[in-house]
Amino acid sequence: MVTTVALVRGYEVVIGLETHAQLSTRSKAFSGADTAFGAPANTQACAVDLALPGTLPVLNRAAVERAIRFGLAVGAKVAPQSIFARKNYFYPDLPKGYQISQYETPVVQGGSVAFLLGGQRRTVQLTRAHLEEDAGKSLHEDYHGRTGIDLNRAGTPLLEIVTEPDMRSSAEAVEYARALHALVVWLGICDGNMQEGSFRCDANVSVRKPGGPLGTRREIKNLNSFRFMQQAIDFEVDWQIDRVEDGLRIEQATVLFDPDSGETRAMRSKEDAQDYRYFPDPDLPPLVIAAEWIDRVKAEMPELPAAMAARFQRDDGLSAEDAELMTQSVAFARYYEAARDACRQPKLVANWLMGDISRRLNAAALTIESCPIAPNELGELISRLSSGAISRPQARQLFEHLWPENITVGLSGVEASVSPGRVSAAIELLGLQQMTDSDALEAIVDKVLAANPKSIDEFKAGKDKAFNALVGQVMKATQGKAHPGQVNELLRRKLGGG
Ligand code: ADP
Ligand code: MG
């Protein structure tokens, strides 16, 4: 397959992402300590998390199960046997001096993630996904110029998901990250909360002349928003091209993105694997995953987004693009299915969801979970519109009325707005009855025709625009209450066909 790669100033951009997804287990990867976010500092780190002498780690089965789920969902090999290794480094937030991770033999090997980029299907190959534990956190604020260490996060289970250097633009990296984010949330293995750090990405970026060997990469650490990811990569690409154009070499390095300046800055020169002195953790036996365990996890898997999208195409007649959009998250798919069931008009539901609803949600920085119009209400609106009980402009007016003016996050949308009869009450209140009296409508049509002889002449001279203008005049005269189809028919009859 030939894909054209958009170049930046004549250079090809190469990106590989490493993503840390915090696994949504109640207890830690190797201890029984709680993983809940936001507890007072150092109240959730136990002796095992600190590796105090005499303690031994015990692997959390729920963390492994989540890794298996992920492996199955991306079509990877789930290793029958994988090894935990110690990654040794010293940092204030890692007082025990090593992180338990997987190195040579990770639990998930290969696989891929597919998504749409500007309407085109793209697939990014995964190298691996391995289980590891998180470190603690350094806190620089509120300590009177000193730095505090909070070890609550130490030992929290992570799945590190590593891609091949397959992405060719910041936009593609962002779309991959969005798809991966949606997938781990969909699978119920990660809460996806990016503010709380449950999903963070490192972007490895290099540039090269098309067809040349891979350039040296720099790794941008800890990107916790899609917008920052795009900004950071764009800045980094420009910076690297400037250097190469100046005849300078790119040194492999780890860099940080500063959202305030929009720049990336070198943090340290990049360590090599040998700096970490990896070796198998002598306290942990190999992780053995029997085929029966994989089968059990498979049996409990939810329907995956790709399968659901295929079903929407097959059973609901949606286009590939609409089906993909309807399965962008579990919540979105649930909303779509509920609204569709309420009106049996899949295409119209998809149109409203992608149009007015998404636009209004985005403007208010809300997600579908807090949509102030419940799925059954949207379904009802669509039913009334398609049966001709209300006109298109009336449907819009109804939509505006149902959407509260000062909507704030916090409002737990769908539940909050489910009050039975809200749609009928609004129709009553707004006086949105479709005009059904055809004599009255005919009288209005006659009046409009009498007042617009010029439009009639233009129409007879073959100008379609003139006809639409007449329809518009009638709709206006009826305050949008006429059925456009009926108006069309009446006008055509009176004008003698078209
Ligand atoms: P490490 O674990 O030391 O960061 P890896 O070799 O595992 O290094 O690679 C990490 C990530 O960097 C992977 O996602 C990989 O695809 C990506 N990568 C490797 N080489 C390049 C390159 N030349 N340009 C961009 N990304 C790269
Ligand atoms: Mg790395």
Coordinates of C-alpha atoms and ligand atoms in Angstrom, one line a residue:
M1 CA 0.0 0.0 0.0
V2 CA 1.3 3.4 -0.9
T3 CA 0.8 6.1 1.7
T4 CA 2.0 9.6 1.1
V5 CA 3.8 11.2 4.0
A6 CA 3.4 14.9 4.6
L7 CA 6.9 16.4 5.0
V8 CA 7.8 19.2 7.4
R9 CA 10.2 21.7 5.7
G10 CA 11.3 18.7 3.5
Y11 CA 11.9 16.3 6.4
E12 CA 10.0 13.2 7.4
V13 CA 8.9 13.1 11.0
V14 CA 9.2 9.8 12.9
I15 CA 7.5 9.2 16.2
G16 CA 7.2 6.3 18.6
L17 CA 5.1 6.5 21.7
E18 CA 5.5 4.9 25.1
T19 CA 2.3 5.2 27.2
H20 CA 1.9 4.5 30.9
A21 CA -1.6 3.4 31.7
Q22 CA -2.3 3.1 35.3
L23 CA -4.2 -0.1 35.9
S24 CA -7.4 0.3 37.8
T25 CA -6.8 -2.2 40.6
R26 CA -7.8 -1.4 44.2
S27 CA -4.4 -2.5 45.6
K28 CA -0.9 -2.1 44.3
A29 CA 1.1 -4.3 41.9
F30 CA 3.0 -6.2 44.6
S31 CA 1.4 -5.2 47.9
G32 CA -2.0 -4.9 49.5
A33 CA -1.7 -1.1 50.0
D34 CA -4.6 1.1 48.6
T35 CA -4.2 2.8 45.2
A36 CA -7.0 5.5 45.6
F37 CA -6.0 8.9 44.3
G38 CA -5.8 12.0 46.6
A39 CA -5.1 10.4 50.0
P40 CA -3.0 12.4 52.5
A41 CA 0.7 12.1 51.6
N42 CA 2.4 8.9 52.6
T43 CA -0.6 7.2 54.1
Q44 CA -0.8 4.5 51.4
A45 CA 2.8 3.3 51.1
C46 CA 3.5 0.1 53.0
A47 CA 6.8 -1.7 53.9
V48 CA 6.7 -3.7 50.6
D49 CA 6.3 -0.6 48.5
L50 CA 9.4 0.8 50.2
A51 CA 11.2 -2.6 49.9
L52 CA 12.1 -2.5 53.5
P53 CA 14.4 -5.4 54.5
G54 CA 12.5 -8.6 55.2
T55 CA 9.5 -7.8 52.9
L56 CA 8.6 -9.7 49.8
P57 CA 6.5 -8.6 46.8
V58 CA 3.5 -10.7 45.8
L59 CA 2.1 -10.1 42.3
N60 CA -1.5 -8.7 42.1
R61 CA -3.6 -11.1 40.0
A62 CA -6.0 -8.3 38.9
A63 CA -3.1 -6.3 37.4
V64 CA -2.1 -9.4 35.3
E65 CA -5.7 -9.9 34.2
R66 CA -5.9 -6.4 32.9
A67 CA -2.7 -6.9 30.9
I68 CA -4.2 -10.0 29.4
R69 CA -7.3 -8.1 28.5
F70 CA -5.2 -5.5 26.7
G71 CA -3.1 -8.1 24.9
L72 CA -6.3 -9.8 23.6
A73 CA -7.8 -6.6 22.5
V74 CA -4.9 -5.5 20.4
G75 CA -4.3 -8.9 18.9
A76 CA -1.0 -9.4 20.6
K77 CA 0.7 -12.5 21.9
V78 CA 0.1 -13.0 25.6
A79 CA 3.4 -14.6 26.8
P80 CA 2.9 -17.9 28.6
Q81 CA 5.8 -17.0 30.7
S82 CA 7.3 -13.5 31.4
I83 CA 9.9 -12.2 33.7
F84 CA 10.0 -9.4 36.2
A85 CA 13.3 -7.4 36.3
R86 CA 14.7 -4.8 38.5
K87 CA 15.5 -1.5 36.8
N88 CA 18.0 0.2 39.0
Y89 CA 18.3 3.9 39.4
F90 CA 18.3 6.4 42.2
Y91 CA 15.9 9.3 42.4
P92 CA 14.3 11.0 45.4
D93 CA 10.9 9.5 44.6
L94 CA 12.4 6.0 44.4
P95 CA 14.1 5.5 47.7
K96 CA 14.2 1.7 47.3
G97 CA 16.7 2.2 44.4
Y98 CA 14.9 0.1 41.8
Q99 CA 11.7 -0.2 40.0
I100 CA 10.1 -3.6 39.3
S101 CA 9.5 -3.8 35.6
Q102 CA 9.7 -6.3 32.7
Y103 CA 12.6 -6.1 30.4
E104 CA 13.6 -9.0 28.1
T105 CA 10.3 -10.9 28.3
P106 CA 7.2 -8.7 28.6
V107 CA 3.8 -10.1 29.2
V108 CA 2.3 -8.6 26.0
Q109 CA 4.2 -8.9 22.7
G110 CA 3.2 -7.3 19.4
G111 CA -0.3 -6.3 18.5
S112 CA -1.6 -3.2 16.8
V113 CA -4.0 -0.2 17.3
A114 CA -6.0 1.0 14.3
F115 CA -7.8 4.4 14.0
L116 CA -8.9 7.0 11.4
L117 CA -6.7 9.9 10.5
G118 CA -8.5 12.4 8.3
G119 CA -10.8 9.7 7.1
Q120 CA -7.9 7.3 6.3
R121 CA -7.4 4.1 8.2
R122 CA -4.1 3.9 10.0
T123 CA -2.5 1.1 11.9
V124 CA 0.3 1.5 14.4
Q125 CA 2.2 -1.6 15.4
L126 CA 2.9 -2.2 19.1
T127 CA 6.3 -3.5 20.1
R128 CA 5.2 -4.7 23.5
A129 CA 3.3 -3.9 26.7
H130 CA 4.8 -4.7 30.0
L131 CA 3.8 -4.6 33.7
E132 CA 5.7 -2.4 36.0
E133 CA 5.2 -0.4 39.2
D134 CA 5.1 3.4 39.5
A135 CA 7.4 5.5 41.6
G136 CA 6.5 8.1 44.2
K137 CA 6.0 11.8 43.5
S138 CA 8.2 14.8 44.3
L139 CA 6.1 17.8 45.6
H140 CA 7.7 21.1 45.0
E141 CA 4.8 23.4 46.2
D142 CA 3.7 24.2 49.8
Y143 CA 6.9 23.1 51.4
H144 CA 8.4 26.5 52.1
G145 CA 11.1 26.2 49.4
R146 CA 11.8 22.5 50.1
T147 CA 10.7 19.5 48.2
G148 CA 8.5 16.9 49.8
I149 CA 8.2 13.2 48.7
D150 CA 4.8 11.5 48.6
L151 CA 5.1 7.7 48.3
N152 CA 1.4 7.0 47.9
R153 CA 1.9 6.2 44.2
A154 CA 4.9 4.0 44.8
G155 CA 4.0 0.5 43.7
T156 CA 0.9 1.4 41.7
P157 CA 0.5 -1.0 38.7
L158 CA 1.2 0.4 35.3
L159 CA 1.0 -1.1 31.8
E160 CA 3.7 0.5 29.6
I161 CA 2.6 0.3 26.0
V162 CA 5.4 0.8 23.5
T163 CA 4.8 1.4 19.7
E164 CA 7.1 0.9 16.8
P165 CA 8.4 4.2 15.3
D166 CA 5.4 4.1 13.0
M167 CA 3.8 7.6 13.3
R168 CA 4.6 10.3 10.8
S169 CA 3.1 13.5 12.2
S170 CA 2.0 15.0 15.5
A171 CA -1.6 14.7 14.4
E172 CA -1.1 10.9 13.8
A173 CA 0.5 10.6 17.2
V174 CA -2.4 12.3 18.9
E175 CA -5.0 10.2 17.0
Y176 CA -3.1 7.0 18.1
A177 CA -3.0 8.2 21.7
R178 CA -6.7 9.1 21.6
A179 CA -7.6 5.6 20.2
L180 CA -5.4 3.9 22.8
H181 CA -6.9 6.0 25.6
A182 CA -10.5 5.1 24.4
L183 CA -9.5 1.4 24.3
V184 CA -8.0 1.1 27.8
V185 CA -11.1 2.9 29.2
W186 CA -13.4 0.8 27.1
L187 CA -11.7 -2.4 28.4
G188 CA -12.1 -1.2 32.0
I189 CA -8.4 -1.6 32.7
C190 CA -7.6 2.1 33.3
D191 CA -9.8 5.1 34.4
G192 CA -8.1 7.3 31.8
N193 CA -8.0 10.3 34.1
M194 CA -5.2 12.3 32.5
Q195 CA -5.2 15.2 35.1
E196 CA -4.5 12.6 37.8
G197 CA -1.8 11.1 35.7
S198 CA -3.6 7.8 35.0
F199 CA -2.6 8.0 31.3
R200 CA 0.6 9.7 30.3
C201 CA 2.7 9.5 27.2
D202 CA 6.4 9.8 26.3
A203 CA 6.9 10.8 22.7
N204 CA 10.1 9.8 20.9
V205 CA 10.7 12.1 18.0
S206 CA 13.3 12.2 15.2
V207 CA 13.5 13.7 11.7
R208 CA 15.1 12.5 8.5
K209 CA 15.3 13.2 4.9
P210 CA 12.8 10.9 3.1
G211 CA 14.3 7.5 2.4
G212 CA 17.3 8.1 4.7
P213 CA 18.3 6.2 7.8
L214 CA 16.4 6.9 11.1
G215 CA 17.5 10.1 12.8
T216 CA 18.6 10.3 16.4
R217 CA 15.5 10.6 18.7
R218 CA 14.8 12.8 21.6
E219 CA 12.2 11.6 24.1
I220 CA 9.6 14.1 25.4
K221 CA 8.5 12.9 28.8
N222 CA 5.2 12.8 30.6
L223 CA 2.7 14.4 28.2
N224 CA -0.6 14.3 30.1
S225 CA -2.9 16.1 27.5
F226 CA -3.4 15.5 23.8
R227 CA -3.1 19.3 23.2
F228 CA 0.3 19.4 24.9
M229 CA 1.4 16.3 23.0
Q230 CA 0.7 18.0 19.7
Q231 CA 2.3 21.3 20.7
A232 CA 5.4 19.5 22.2
I233 CA 6.0 17.4 19.1
D234 CA 5.5 20.3 16.7
F235 CA 8.0 22.4 18.7
E236 CA 10.5 19.6 18.9
V237 CA 10.3 18.8 15.2
D238 CA 11.0 22.5 14.3
W239 CA 13.9 22.6 16.8
Q240 CA 15.4 19.4 15.4
I241 CA 15.1 20.6 11.8
D242 CA 16.7 23.9 12.7
R243 CA 19.7 22.1 14.2
V244 CA 20.1 19.7 11.3
E245 CA 19.9 22.6 8.8
D246 CA 22.6 24.4 10.8
G247 CA 24.8 21.4 10.3
L248 CA 24.6 20.3 14.0
R249 CA 24.0 16.8 15.3
I250 CA 21.0 15.8 17.4
E251 CA 22.2 14.2 20.7
Q252 CA 19.9 11.6 22.1
A253 CA 18.3 13.2 25.1
T254 CA 15.3 13.2 27.4
V255 CA 13.4 16.5 27.3
L256 CA 10.5 18.1 29.1
F257 CA 7.7 20.1 27.6
D258 CA 6.9 23.4 29.3
P259 CA 3.2 24.3 28.6
D260 CA 3.8 27.9 29.6
S261 CA 6.5 28.6 27.0
G262 CA 5.3 25.9 24.5
E263 CA 9.0 24.7 24.4
T264 CA 10.8 21.5 25.0
R265 CA 14.0 21.6 27.2
A266 CA 16.7 19.0 27.7
M267 CA 16.4 17.4 31.1
R268 CA 19.2 14.9 30.9
S269 CA 21.2 13.0 28.3
K270 CA 19.5 9.8 27.7
E271 CA 20.5 6.7 29.7
D272 CA 21.2 3.5 27.9
A273 CA 19.6 0.2 29.0
Q274 CA 23.0 -0.8 30.5
D275 CA 22.8 2.2 32.9
Y276 CA 19.8 0.6 34.5
R277 CA 21.7 -2.7 35.2
Y278 CA 18.5 -4.7 34.6
F279 CA 18.5 -8.2 36.2
P280 CA 15.6 -10.6 36.9
D281 CA 14.1 -9.8 40.3
P282 CA 15.1 -12.7 42.6
D283 CA 12.1 -12.1 44.8
L284 CA 9.5 -12.8 42.0
P285 CA 9.1 -16.1 40.1
P286 CA 8.4 -16.0 36.4
L287 CA 4.8 -15.0 35.6
V288 CA 3.1 -18.1 34.2
I289 CA -0.1 -17.5 32.3
A290 CA -1.9 -20.8 31.4
A291 CA -4.1 -21.0 28.3
E292 CA -7.2 -21.6 30.5
W293 CA -6.6 -18.2 32.2
I294 CA -6.4 -16.5 28.8
D295 CA -9.6 -18.3 27.8
R296 CA -11.4 -17.1 30.9
V297 CA -10.4 -13.5 30.4
K298 CA -11.5 -13.8 26.7
A299 CA -14.9 -15.0 27.8
E300 CA -15.4 -12.0 30.0
M301 CA -14.2 -9.4 27.4
P302 CA -16.7 -6.7 26.5
E303 CA -17.6 -6.2 22.8
L304 CA -14.6 -4.3 21.4
P305 CA -15.0 -0.9 19.6
A306 CA -14.1 -2.4 16.2
A307 CA -16.6 -5.2 16.5
M308 CA -19.3 -2.8 17.7
A309 CA -18.5 -0.4 14.8
A310 CA -18.8 -3.3 12.4
R311 CA -22.2 -4.1 13.9
F312 CA -23.4 -0.5 13.5
Q313 CA -22.4 -0.6 9.9
R314 CA -24.1 -4.0 9.3
D315 CA -27.3 -3.6 11.4
D316 CA -27.8 0.2 11.4
G317 CA -26.5 1.0 8.0
L318 CA -24.0 3.6 9.3
S319 CA -21.0 4.6 7.2
A320 CA -17.6 3.4 8.4
E321 CA -16.7 6.9 9.6
D322 CA -20.0 7.4 11.5
A323 CA -19.6 3.9 13.0
E324 CA -16.1 4.8 14.2
L325 CA -17.3 8.1 15.7
M326 CA -20.2 6.4 17.5
T327 CA -17.7 4.0 19.1
Q328 CA -15.2 6.7 20.2
S329 CA -15.9 5.8 23.8
V330 CA -18.0 3.5 25.8
A331 CA -20.2 6.4 27.0
F332 CA -20.7 7.6 23.4
A333 CA -21.7 4.2 22.2
R334 CA -24.1 3.8 25.0
Y335 CA -25.7 7.1 24.3
Y336 CA -26.0 6.3 20.6
E337 CA -27.6 3.0 21.2
A338 CA -30.1 4.4 23.7
A339 CA -31.1 7.2 21.4
R340 CA -31.3 4.9 18.4
D341 CA -33.5 2.5 20.3
A342 CA -35.8 5.4 21.2
C343 CA -36.4 6.5 17.6
R344 CA -35.1 3.7 15.3
Q345 CA -33.4 6.3 13.1
P346 CA -29.7 5.4 13.4
K347 CA -28.4 7.8 10.7
L348 CA -30.3 10.8 12.2
V349 CA -29.0 10.0 15.7
A350 CA -25.5 9.9 14.3
N351 CA -26.0 13.2 12.5
W352 CA -27.3 15.0 15.6
L353 CA -24.6 13.5 17.8
M354 CA -21.8 14.6 15.5
G355 CA -23.4 17.9 14.7
D356 CA -25.3 19.9 17.3
I357 CA -24.6 17.7 20.3
S358 CA -20.8 17.5 19.8
R359 CA -20.6 21.1 19.0
R360 CA -22.3 22.2 22.1
L361 CA -20.5 19.7 24.3
N362 CA -17.1 20.9 22.9
A363 CA -18.0 24.5 23.5
A364 CA -18.8 23.8 27.1
A365 CA -15.8 21.5 27.5
L366 CA -18.1 18.6 28.4
T367 CA -18.0 15.0 27.5
I368 CA -21.1 12.9 26.5
E369 CA -21.4 11.6 30.1
S370 CA -22.6 15.0 31.1
C371 CA -24.8 15.7 28.1
P372 CA -27.8 17.7 29.4
I373 CA -30.1 16.1 26.8
A374 CA -30.8 12.5 27.6
P375 CA -30.6 9.9 24.9
N376 CA -34.3 9.1 25.0
E377 CA -35.0 12.9 24.7
L378 CA -32.9 13.1 21.6
G379 CA -34.7 10.0 20.3
E380 CA -38.0 11.7 20.9
L381 CA -37.0 14.9 19.2
I382 CA -35.9 12.9 16.1
S383 CA -39.1 10.8 16.1
R384 CA -41.2 14.0 16.0
L385 CA -39.1 15.6 13.4
S386 CA -39.1 12.6 11.1
S387 CA -42.8 12.0 11.5
G388 CA -43.4 15.6 10.4
A389 CA -44.9 16.5 13.8
I390 CA -42.4 19.3 14.0
S391 CA -40.3 21.0 11.3
R392 CA -36.6 21.3 11.1
P393 CA -36.4 24.9 12.4
Q394 CA -38.8 23.8 15.2
A395 CA -36.6 20.9 16.1
R396 CA -33.7 23.2 16.4
Q397 CA -35.7 25.6 18.6
L398 CA -36.7 22.6 20.7
F399 CA -33.0 21.5 21.0
E400 CA -32.0 25.0 22.1
H401 CA -34.7 25.0 24.7
L402 CA -33.7 21.6 26.1
W403 CA -30.1 22.6 26.3
P404 CA -29.7 24.8 29.5
E405 CA -28.1 28.1 29.1
N406 CA -25.5 28.1 31.8
I407 CA -24.3 24.5 31.8
T408 CA -21.5 23.7 34.1
V409 CA -19.4 20.6 34.5
G410 CA -20.5 18.9 37.8
L411 CA -24.1 18.7 36.6
S412 CA -24.4 15.0 36.2
G413 CA -26.1 15.4 32.9
V414 CA -27.9 12.4 31.7
E415 CA -29.4 11.5 35.1
A416 CA -30.1 15.1 35.9
S417 CA -32.1 15.8 32.8
V418 CA -34.2 12.6 32.7
S419 CA -37.5 14.0 33.7
P420 CA -40.3 12.2 31.8
G421 CA -42.3 14.4 29.5
R422 CA -39.6 17.1 29.2
V423 CA -39.9 17.0 25.4
S424 CA -43.7 17.2 25.2
A425 CA -43.7 19.9 27.9
A426 CA -41.2 22.0 25.9
I427 CA -43.2 21.5 22.7
E428 CA -46.3 22.7 24.5
L429 CA -44.5 25.7 26.1
L430 CA -42.9 26.8 22.8
G431 CA -46.1 26.3 20.8
L432 CA -44.3 24.0 18.4
Q433 CA -47.1 22.4 16.6
Q434 CA -46.6 21.6 13.0
M435 CA -49.2 23.4 10.9
T436 CA -51.6 20.7 9.8
D437 CA -54.4 22.9 8.4
S438 CA -53.7 22.6 4.6
D439 CA -56.3 25.2 3.7
A440 CA -54.6 27.8 5.9
L441 CA -51.2 26.8 4.4
E442 CA -52.6 27.1 0.9
A443 CA -53.8 30.6 1.7
I444 CA -50.3 31.6 2.9
V445 CA -48.7 30.1 -0.2
D446 CA -51.1 32.1 -2.5
K447 CA -50.2 35.3 -0.6
V448 CA -46.5 34.6 -0.9
L449 CA -46.8 33.9 -4.7
A450 CA -48.8 37.1 -5.2
A451 CA -46.1 39.1 -3.4
N452 CA -43.2 37.6 -5.4
P453 CA -43.9 37.7 -9.1
K454 CA -40.2 38.1 -9.8
S455 CA -39.3 34.8 -8.1
I456 CA -42.0 33.1 -10.2
D457 CA -40.5 34.5 -13.4
E458 CA -37.0 33.4 -12.4
F459 CA -38.3 29.9 -11.5
K460 CA -40.0 29.6 -14.9
A461 CA -36.7 30.7 -16.5
G462 CA -35.2 27.6 -14.8
K463 CA -33.6 29.0 -11.7
D464 CA -33.9 26.5 -8.8
K465 CA -32.7 29.2 -6.3
A466 CA -35.9 31.1 -6.9
F467 CA -37.9 28.1 -5.9
N468 CA -36.0 27.7 -2.6
A469 CA -36.5 31.4 -1.9
L470 CA -40.2 30.9 -2.2
V471 CA -40.1 27.9 0.2
G472 CA -38.2 30.1 2.6
Q473 CA -40.8 32.9 2.3
V474 CA -43.6 30.5 3.2
M475 CA -41.7 29.0 6.1
K476 CA -41.1 32.4 7.4
A477 CA -44.7 33.4 7.0
T478 CA -45.7 30.3 9.1
Q479 CA -43.0 31.0 11.7
G480 CA -41.4 27.6 10.7
K481 CA -44.6 25.7 11.5
A482 CA -45.3 24.4 8.1
H483 CA -43.9 21.1 6.9
P484 CA -41.3 21.9 4.3
G485 CA -42.3 18.8 2.3
Q486 CA -45.9 20.0 2.1
V487 CA -44.8 23.5 1.2
N488 CA -42.7 22.1 -1.6
E489 CA -45.5 20.1 -2.9
L490 CA -48.0 22.9 -2.8
L491 CA -45.6 25.3 -4.6
R492 CA -44.8 22.9 -7.3
R493 CA -48.5 22.2 -7.9
K494 CA -49.2 25.9 -8.1
L495 CA -46.3 26.7 -10.3
G496 CA -47.1 23.9 -12.6
G497 CA -44.3 21.4 -11.9
G498 CA -40.6 22.2 -12.2
Ligands
ADP1 P1 13.9 3.1 25.6 O1 13.1 2.1 26.3 O2 15.3 3.3 26.0 O3 13.2 4.5 25.6 P2 13.3 1.8 23.0 O4 14.3 1.4 22.0 O5 12.5 0.8 23.6 O6 14.0 2.8 24.0 O7 12.3 2.8 22.2 C1 11.4 3.6 22.8 C2 10.5 4.2 21.8 O8 11.2 5.0 20.8 C3 9.7 3.3 20.9 O9 8.3 3.7 20.9 C4 10.3 3.3 19.6 O10 9.4 3.1 18.5 C5 10.8 4.8 19.5 N1 11.9 5.0 18.6 C6 13.0 4.2 18.5 N2 13.8 4.8 17.6 C7 13.2 6.0 17.1 C8 13.6 7.0 16.2 N3 14.7 7.0 15.6 N4 12.7 8.0 16.1 C9 11.6 8.1 16.7 N5 11.2 7.1 17.6 C10 12.0 6.1 17.8
MG2 MG 11.7 5.4 26.9

